[in-house]
Amino acid sequence: MKSMTPQEILTRAKTAFRMGDYQEAEKLLGKILKQTPGFLAGQNLLGSVYDRLGRYDQAIEQFRQVIAVEKDYTEAHNNLGVTLKNVGRFEEATSAFKKALALDPERADIHYNLGNVYKRVEDYSRAIEEFSKAKELNPDFVPTYNNLGTIYEKLGRYDDAVRIYRLGLQVDENQAKIHYNLGIVLEKAGKLSEAKLELKSAVKLDPSWVDGYNNLGVVLQELGEHREAIDVFKKIRKLEPDNIQACNNLGVVYSRLNRNDEAIQCYREVLQINPTYTLAVANLGALLQENKLYSEALSEYEKLVKLEPEDLEARYNFGNSLLYLERYEEAAEQFEEILKRDQRHSKSLRALGKVNHLLGKVSQAEECYRKLSEVSPDNMEHRFDLAVLAKERKDYQQAEQEIKDYLDKDPQNERARLLLGEIYFEQSLMKHAAQIFQDILDENPESIEAHYYLSRIYRHEGEVEKAMASLEQVMTLQGSGEKGSDLDKFRDTLELYEEAIAQYKPQVKEEWRRSLKNLKGYSFDTGEKEEEELEFDSLILDAAGQLEEDAVPIINIGDSEPVLAIEEEEEILKLDDTEEDWEEDESSVDLEDNRPPSLINLLSDQDLYGDMAAAPRQAPSQPQAAK
């Protein structure tokens, strides 16, 4: 059998290299170099083999041996730069690429590789310069468009990114990763319909690409196309049954459709696969909280705090759950722990103020609100809280000033206007109070509180018929709400109604009592109340300090956070003056479920598939989805 020449063996080694059979390539090159020790092309390729095998020191040594023999060997300088970049030695890599360009300044691939180094060290202006030069020298080299687009995306120059990606697709419309990256940038620019089309193109070109499907599902959620999003996430689960991101995101979509049982089941399935997947824990807790399953929500938030003790938002929600369950001392401990770590955590300052207020620690509550005014002067909620405290101690002048400061920023806030009306009412400034409550009813005829206080004003002024008419409105509105939660308020309103009847004309009193008896026949068996608790003032939607769900809101723990990672191109390891090779690393997309309900915090801090070898990111939840 005729023996092969070194050049023939080199050709076979290159083929093995391109096929990814690096061991075979190394074996063949060893044979060449044993026969011909000074065969520089063989040494150069062997250095590239070592690089692919992760044996970087040997790769660097091979390239330097070649350069020591032939200092003008362009490929060796280029490949040395690639390996040095791979091990994070960026200054040396830059020097190597510049030496290669000094030998051959018209090489687009070397400009491209140098651009990737500048990109890694975040010298974006120079990276743009090198990628643009590479594009100019070789307009058909697609990876340049991709990586240039990723830099524009990082800089927030979305229009430029879109323009470059579209130019790349004009060169080769079958580039799935460019369609994908273009979809991400369009989403960030708020062009959701266009983003959907690009992501659909990406998965059409690569039907098994889970990342592409996941982010397509997230965009569909943002578009409100929930049923199509469900189909997409179910498709992922067929491809990868244990894909927790898809299962989590499916839960997010179900929650958006108020299919809460299915959403809860999805989150629990995720936690069966991975009990430490904090996004699902957070989403489950938020969903349970939203549905007033406070004890179950508390259990999930407690798990989350144990899994992520430094996650202040998780701890805040844990404290909030304790607050809803009236475990005030324990709630205070959680908020205080947060403030030890972050004295400027405004939500915890306000929540701690609420807890102290509920515990009767008025001075501590006021201190929290004063600190809040220093930490977050533009947030006027502390003004409302201070007004409540001042009203309770009957410092009406201070209360009026605080709530007027609040209304200067938010003049249509109904809760604040109600409080101002109460302040006037308690000072017997009935005309001022009546005007406020009537203005509210002109805008919102279903305001129970406004009807209630108007009835009190009418009664005070001796207009009993108007008082009863207003109380009838209160009873009608209360009766149309959730049964059970407002029964005490409903019953107390009836008692006030009876008191009004006592003042009414004797000839119709008995007729009204018969009507009341019929109303009361509606099973209000809630037990006796202490006399002092029967005053509606303490039961009406308490602008004066009762705990409301919107007063200390649960943090957004979810929202689909797709791991919208942008795909980047890998550097080129040159084999010789005419042949080149680059590979793409796949990345995985992860959706996050953030709730309350901005489902999809889509693309913040996502890496684009650049270098064409970057990993996709984890998406945002509650639903933060696995964005």
PDB file of C-alpha atoms in Angstrom, residues 209-407:
ATOM      1  CA  TRP A 209     -34.838  24.408  19.674  1.00  0.00           C
ATOM      2  CA  VAL A 210     -36.300  24.609  23.171  1.00  0.00           C
ATOM      3  CA  ASP A 211     -34.915  28.092  23.839  1.00  0.00           C
ATOM      4  CA  GLY A 212     -36.660  29.446  20.780  1.00  0.00           C
ATOM      5  CA  TYR A 213     -39.990  27.907  21.767  1.00  0.00           C
ATOM      6  CA  ASN A 214     -39.676  29.131  25.326  1.00  0.00           C
ATOM      7  CA  ASN A 215     -39.136  32.742  24.326  1.00  0.00           C
ATOM      8  CA  LEU A 216     -41.827  32.511  21.684  1.00  0.00           C
ATOM      9  CA  GLY A 217     -44.176  31.429  24.456  1.00  0.00           C
ATOM     10  CA  VAL A 218     -43.163  34.410  26.553  1.00  0.00           C
ATOM     11  CA  VAL A 219     -43.849  36.847  23.715  1.00  0.00           C
ATOM     12  CA  LEU A 220     -47.219  35.212  23.101  1.00  0.00           C
ATOM     13  CA  GLN A 221     -48.015  35.783  26.769  1.00  0.00           C
ATOM     14  CA  GLU A 222     -47.135  39.448  26.411  1.00  0.00           C
ATOM     15  CA  LEU A 223     -49.438  39.671  23.406  1.00  0.00           C
ATOM     16  CA  GLY A 224     -52.251  38.115  25.433  1.00  0.00           C
ATOM     17  CA  GLU A 225     -52.324  35.113  23.109  1.00  0.00           C
ATOM     18  CA  HIS A 226     -52.475  32.798  26.092  1.00  0.00           C
ATOM     19  CA  ARG A 227     -53.921  29.724  24.441  1.00  0.00           C
ATOM     20  CA  GLU A 228     -51.244  29.708  21.758  1.00  0.00           C
ATOM     21  CA  ALA A 229     -48.641  30.208  24.493  1.00  0.00           C
ATOM     22  CA  ILE A 230     -50.039  27.155  26.287  1.00  0.00           C
ATOM     23  CA  ASP A 231     -49.600  25.101  23.107  1.00  0.00           C
ATOM     24  CA  VAL A 232     -45.985  26.261  22.798  1.00  0.00           C
ATOM     25  CA  PHE A 233     -45.077  25.386  26.384  1.00  0.00           C
ATOM     26  CA  LYS A 234     -46.805  22.017  26.056  1.00  0.00           C
ATOM     27  CA  LYS A 235     -44.702  21.377  22.945  1.00  0.00           C
ATOM     28  CA  ILE A 236     -41.561  22.020  24.983  1.00  0.00           C
ATOM     29  CA  ARG A 237     -42.752  19.520  27.579  1.00  0.00           C
ATOM     30  CA  LYS A 238     -43.137  16.921  24.845  1.00  0.00           C
ATOM     31  CA  LEU A 239     -39.580  17.608  23.710  1.00  0.00           C
ATOM     32  CA  GLU A 240     -38.262  17.707  27.288  1.00  0.00           C
ATOM     33  CA  PRO A 241     -40.778  16.327  29.824  1.00  0.00           C
ATOM     34  CA  ASP A 242     -38.708  17.509  32.787  1.00  0.00           C
ATOM     35  CA  ASN A 243     -38.155  21.038  31.496  1.00  0.00           C
ATOM     36  CA  ILE A 244     -38.966  23.048  34.609  1.00  0.00           C
ATOM     37  CA  GLN A 245     -38.853  26.405  32.829  1.00  0.00           C
ATOM     38  CA  ALA A 246     -41.613  25.389  30.430  1.00  0.00           C
ATOM     39  CA  CYS A 247     -43.702  23.904  33.239  1.00  0.00           C
ATOM     40  CA  ASN A 248     -43.240  27.046  35.315  1.00  0.00           C
ATOM     41  CA  ASN A 249     -44.208  29.255  32.393  1.00  0.00           C
ATOM     42  CA  LEU A 250     -47.221  27.112  31.666  1.00  0.00           C
ATOM     43  CA  GLY A 251     -48.286  27.805  35.232  1.00  0.00           C
ATOM     44  CA  VAL A 252     -47.894  31.509  34.588  1.00  0.00           C
ATOM     45  CA  VAL A 253     -50.203  31.391  31.589  1.00  0.00           C
ATOM     46  CA  TYR A 254     -52.800  29.369  33.470  1.00  0.00           C
ATOM     47  CA  SER A 255     -52.723  31.922  36.264  1.00  0.00           C
ATOM     48  CA  ARG A 256     -53.312  34.693  33.735  1.00  0.00           C
ATOM     49  CA  LEU A 257     -56.413  32.860  32.592  1.00  0.00           C
ATOM     50  CA  ASN A 258     -57.529  32.426  36.230  1.00  0.00           C
ATOM     51  CA  ARG A 259     -57.117  28.682  35.830  1.00  0.00           C
ATOM     52  CA  ASN A 260     -55.553  28.692  39.246  1.00  0.00           C
ATOM     53  CA  ASP A 261     -55.835  24.988  40.048  1.00  0.00           C
ATOM     54  CA  GLU A 262     -53.911  24.138  36.885  1.00  0.00           C
ATOM     55  CA  ALA A 263     -51.356  26.847  37.622  1.00  0.00           C
ATOM     56  CA  ILE A 264     -50.806  25.530  41.142  1.00  0.00           C
ATOM     57  CA  GLN A 265     -50.442  22.007  39.756  1.00  0.00           C
ATOM     58  CA  CYS A 266     -47.756  23.195  37.321  1.00  0.00           C
ATOM     59  CA  TYR A 267     -45.775  24.927  40.050  1.00  0.00           C
ATOM     60  CA  ARG A 268     -46.008  21.854  42.263  1.00  0.00           C
ATOM     61  CA  GLU A 269     -44.827  19.637  39.388  1.00  0.00           C
ATOM     62  CA  VAL A 270     -41.807  21.900  38.983  1.00  0.00           C
ATOM     63  CA  LEU A 271     -41.012  21.569  42.669  1.00  0.00           C
ATOM     64  CA  GLN A 272     -41.310  17.789  42.501  1.00  0.00           C
ATOM     65  CA  ILE A 273     -38.589  17.834  39.845  1.00  0.00           C
ATOM     66  CA  ASN A 274     -36.498  20.506  41.554  1.00  0.00           C
ATOM     67  CA  PRO A 275     -37.569  21.520  45.087  1.00  0.00           C
ATOM     68  CA  THR A 276     -35.000  24.337  45.070  1.00  0.00           C
ATOM     69  CA  TYR A 277     -36.298  26.087  41.942  1.00  0.00           C
ATOM     70  CA  THR A 278     -36.975  29.391  43.644  1.00  0.00           C
ATOM     71  CA  LEU A 279     -38.931  30.951  40.813  1.00  0.00           C
ATOM     72  CA  ALA A 280     -41.671  28.337  41.071  1.00  0.00           C
ATOM     73  CA  VAL A 281     -41.703  28.653  44.857  1.00  0.00           C
ATOM     74  CA  ALA A 282     -42.132  32.410  44.517  1.00  0.00           C
ATOM     75  CA  ASN A 283     -44.844  32.103  41.891  1.00  0.00           C
ATOM     76  CA  LEU A 284     -46.730  29.524  43.895  1.00  0.00           C
ATOM     77  CA  GLY A 285     -46.569  31.702  46.993  1.00  0.00           C
ATOM     78  CA  ALA A 286     -47.782  34.755  45.084  1.00  0.00           C
ATOM     79  CA  LEU A 287     -50.676  32.843  43.525  1.00  0.00           C
ATOM     80  CA  LEU A 288     -51.749  31.432  46.884  1.00  0.00           C
ATOM     81  CA  GLN A 289     -51.488  34.899  48.409  1.00  0.00           C
ATOM     82  CA  GLU A 290     -53.549  36.383  45.602  1.00  0.00           C
ATOM     83  CA  ASN A 291     -56.262  33.816  46.260  1.00  0.00           C
ATOM     84  CA  LYS A 292     -56.184  34.626  49.992  1.00  0.00           C
ATOM     85  CA  LEU A 293     -54.788  31.221  50.907  1.00  0.00           C
ATOM     86  CA  TYR A 294     -52.520  32.976  53.342  1.00  0.00           C
ATOM     87  CA  SER A 295     -51.440  29.973  55.411  1.00  0.00           C
ATOM     88  CA  GLU A 296     -50.380  28.031  52.319  1.00  0.00           C
ATOM     89  CA  ALA A 297     -48.683  31.102  50.886  1.00  0.00           C
ATOM     90  CA  LEU A 298     -46.827  31.559  54.150  1.00  0.00           C
ATOM     91  CA  SER A 299     -45.492  28.010  53.888  1.00  0.00           C
ATOM     92  CA  GLU A 300     -44.131  28.648  50.386  1.00  0.00           C
ATOM     93  CA  TYR A 301     -42.520  31.957  51.307  1.00  0.00           C
ATOM     94  CA  GLU A 302     -40.931  30.363  54.345  1.00  0.00           C
ATOM     95  CA  LYS A 303     -39.349  27.761  52.035  1.00  0.00           C
ATOM     96  CA  LEU A 304     -38.176  30.522  49.727  1.00  0.00           C
ATOM     97  CA  VAL A 305     -36.504  32.432  52.545  1.00  0.00           C
ATOM     98  CA  LYS A 306     -34.683  29.267  53.601  1.00  0.00           C
ATOM     99  CA  LEU A 307     -33.549  28.660  50.023  1.00  0.00           C
ATOM    100  CA  GLU A 308     -32.563  32.289  49.407  1.00  0.00           C
ATOM    101  CA  PRO A 309     -31.865  33.945  52.780  1.00  0.00           C
ATOM    102  CA  GLU A 310     -30.314  36.979  51.068  1.00  0.00           C
ATOM    103  CA  ASP A 311     -33.330  37.537  48.815  1.00  0.00           C
ATOM    104  CA  LEU A 312     -34.883  40.582  50.463  1.00  0.00           C
ATOM    105  CA  GLU A 313     -37.997  40.564  48.299  1.00  0.00           C
ATOM    106  CA  ALA A 314     -38.694  36.954  49.283  1.00  0.00           C
ATOM    107  CA  ARG A 315     -38.294  37.894  52.933  1.00  0.00           C
ATOM    108  CA  TYR A 316     -40.560  40.904  52.422  1.00  0.00           C
ATOM    109  CA  ASN A 317     -43.296  38.668  51.041  1.00  0.00           C
ATOM    110  CA  PHE A 318     -42.791  36.247  53.909  1.00  0.00           C
ATOM    111  CA  GLY A 319     -43.274  39.113  56.350  1.00  0.00           C
ATOM    112  CA  ASN A 320     -46.301  40.306  54.441  1.00  0.00           C
ATOM    113  CA  SER A 321     -47.896  36.856  54.697  1.00  0.00           C
ATOM    114  CA  LEU A 322     -47.358  36.918  58.448  1.00  0.00           C
ATOM    115  CA  LEU A 323     -48.949  40.363  58.482  1.00  0.00           C
ATOM    116  CA  TYR A 324     -52.071  39.131  56.687  1.00  0.00           C
ATOM    117  CA  LEU A 325     -52.342  36.296  59.214  1.00  0.00           C
ATOM    118  CA  GLU A 326     -52.136  38.875  62.021  1.00  0.00           C
ATOM    119  CA  ARG A 327     -48.873  37.420  63.325  1.00  0.00           C
ATOM    120  CA  TYR A 328     -47.629  40.937  63.834  1.00  0.00           C
ATOM    121  CA  GLU A 329     -44.602  40.362  66.044  1.00  0.00           C
ATOM    122  CA  GLU A 330     -43.190  37.762  63.637  1.00  0.00           C
ATOM    123  CA  ALA A 331     -43.901  40.022  60.672  1.00  0.00           C
ATOM    124  CA  ALA A 332     -42.042  42.840  62.391  1.00  0.00           C
ATOM    125  CA  GLU A 333     -39.009  40.564  62.862  1.00  0.00           C
ATOM    126  CA  GLN A 334     -38.842  39.904  59.113  1.00  0.00           C
ATOM    127  CA  PHE A 335     -39.125  43.569  58.162  1.00  0.00           C
ATOM    128  CA  GLU A 336     -36.512  44.505  60.769  1.00  0.00           C
ATOM    129  CA  GLU A 337     -34.172  41.831  59.371  1.00  0.00           C
ATOM    130  CA  ILE A 338     -34.530  43.331  55.905  1.00  0.00           C
ATOM    131  CA  LEU A 339     -33.792  46.813  57.223  1.00  0.00           C
ATOM    132  CA  LYS A 340     -30.637  45.562  58.930  1.00  0.00           C
ATOM    133  CA  ARG A 341     -29.373  44.576  55.494  1.00  0.00           C
ATOM    134  CA  ASP A 342     -30.824  47.491  53.567  1.00  0.00           C
ATOM    135  CA  GLN A 343     -31.829  50.550  55.571  1.00  0.00           C
ATOM    136  CA  ARG A 344     -33.370  52.074  52.455  1.00  0.00           C
ATOM    137  CA  HIS A 345     -35.767  49.206  51.683  1.00  0.00           C
ATOM    138  CA  SER A 346     -38.806  51.455  51.416  1.00  0.00           C
ATOM    139  CA  LYS A 347     -41.480  48.748  51.279  1.00  0.00           C
ATOM    140  CA  SER A 348     -40.195  47.211  54.495  1.00  0.00           C
ATOM    141  CA  LEU A 349     -40.068  50.599  56.214  1.00  0.00           C
ATOM    142  CA  ARG A 350     -43.707  51.185  55.388  1.00  0.00           C
ATOM    143  CA  ALA A 351     -44.726  47.639  56.307  1.00  0.00           C
ATOM    144  CA  LEU A 352     -42.933  47.904  59.647  1.00  0.00           C
ATOM    145  CA  GLY A 353     -44.759  51.173  60.234  1.00  0.00           C
ATOM    146  CA  LYS A 354     -48.063  49.392  59.550  1.00  0.00           C
ATOM    147  CA  VAL A 355     -47.178  46.582  61.957  1.00  0.00           C
ATOM    148  CA  ASN A 356     -46.159  48.988  64.702  1.00  0.00           C
ATOM    149  CA  HIS A 357     -49.395  50.894  64.173  1.00  0.00           C
ATOM    150  CA  LEU A 358     -51.422  47.694  64.497  1.00  0.00           C
ATOM    151  CA  LEU A 359     -49.491  46.784  67.646  1.00  0.00           C
ATOM    152  CA  GLY A 360     -50.269  50.179  69.123  1.00  0.00           C
ATOM    153  CA  LYS A 361     -46.657  51.339  68.908  1.00  0.00           C
ATOM    154  CA  VAL A 362     -47.605  54.683  67.452  1.00  0.00           C
ATOM    155  CA  SER A 363     -44.306  56.487  68.023  1.00  0.00           C
ATOM    156  CA  GLN A 364     -42.362  53.646  66.362  1.00  0.00           C
ATOM    157  CA  ALA A 365     -44.816  53.674  63.462  1.00  0.00           C
ATOM    158  CA  GLU A 366     -44.377  57.414  63.017  1.00  0.00           C
ATOM    159  CA  GLU A 367     -40.596  57.002  63.127  1.00  0.00           C
ATOM    160  CA  CYS A 368     -40.790  54.465  60.281  1.00  0.00           C
ATOM    161  CA  TYR A 369     -42.875  56.834  58.176  1.00  0.00           C
ATOM    162  CA  ARG A 370     -40.517  59.745  58.841  1.00  0.00           C
ATOM    163  CA  LYS A 371     -37.558  57.615  57.754  1.00  0.00           C
ATOM    164  CA  LEU A 372     -39.499  56.644  54.664  1.00  0.00           C
ATOM    165  CA  SER A 373     -39.871  60.309  53.757  1.00  0.00           C
ATOM    166  CA  GLU A 374     -36.060  60.607  53.830  1.00  0.00           C
ATOM    167  CA  VAL A 375     -35.414  57.386  51.915  1.00  0.00           C
ATOM    168  CA  SER A 376     -38.076  57.887  49.271  1.00  0.00           C
ATOM    169  CA  PRO A 377     -39.252  61.517  49.271  1.00  0.00           C
ATOM    170  CA  ASP A 378     -41.129  61.122  45.995  1.00  0.00           C
ATOM    171  CA  ASN A 379     -43.227  58.260  47.356  1.00  0.00           C
ATOM    172  CA  MET A 380     -46.152  59.974  49.058  1.00  0.00           C
ATOM    173  CA  GLU A 381     -47.632  56.899  50.771  1.00  0.00           C
ATOM    174  CA  HIS A 382     -45.942  57.854  54.021  1.00  0.00           C
ATOM    175  CA  ARG A 383     -47.926  61.104  53.930  1.00  0.00           C
ATOM    176  CA  PHE A 384     -51.124  59.095  53.932  1.00  0.00           C
ATOM    177  CA  ASP A 385     -49.904  56.989  56.850  1.00  0.00           C
ATOM    178  CA  LEU A 386     -48.858  60.057  58.834  1.00  0.00           C
ATOM    179  CA  ALA A 387     -52.266  61.608  58.188  1.00  0.00           C
ATOM    180  CA  VAL A 388     -53.938  58.506  59.622  1.00  0.00           C
ATOM    181  CA  LEU A 389     -51.808  58.681  62.764  1.00  0.00           C
ATOM    182  CA  ALA A 390     -52.500  62.403  63.213  1.00  0.00           C
ATOM    183  CA  LYS A 391     -56.244  61.851  62.752  1.00  0.00           C
ATOM    184  CA  GLU A 392     -56.267  59.102  65.350  1.00  0.00           C
ATOM    185  CA  ARG A 393     -54.695  61.395  67.936  1.00  0.00           C
ATOM    186  CA  LYS A 394     -57.152  64.103  66.843  1.00  0.00           C
ATOM    187  CA  ASP A 395     -54.437  66.396  65.546  1.00  0.00           C
ATOM    188  CA  TYR A 396     -56.690  67.405  62.688  1.00  0.00           C
ATOM    189  CA  GLN A 397     -54.570  70.290  61.483  1.00  0.00           C
ATOM    190  CA  GLN A 398     -51.563  68.004  60.984  1.00  0.00           C
ATOM    191  CA  ALA A 399     -53.738  65.275  59.485  1.00  0.00           C
ATOM    192  CA  GLU A 400     -55.245  67.717  56.981  1.00  0.00           C
ATOM    193  CA  GLN A 401     -51.827  69.049  55.983  1.00  0.00           C
ATOM    194  CA  GLU A 402     -50.377  65.563  55.428  1.00  0.00           C
ATOM    195  CA  ILE A 403     -53.268  64.340  53.310  1.00  0.00           C
ATOM    196  CA  LYS A 404     -53.358  67.553  51.280  1.00  0.00           C
ATOM    197  CA  ASP A 405     -49.651  67.109  50.534  1.00  0.00           C
ATOM    198  CA  TYR A 406     -50.532  63.620  49.331  1.00  0.00           C
ATOM    199  CA  LEU A 407     -53.378  64.908  47.164  1.00  0.00           C
TER     200      LEU A 407
END
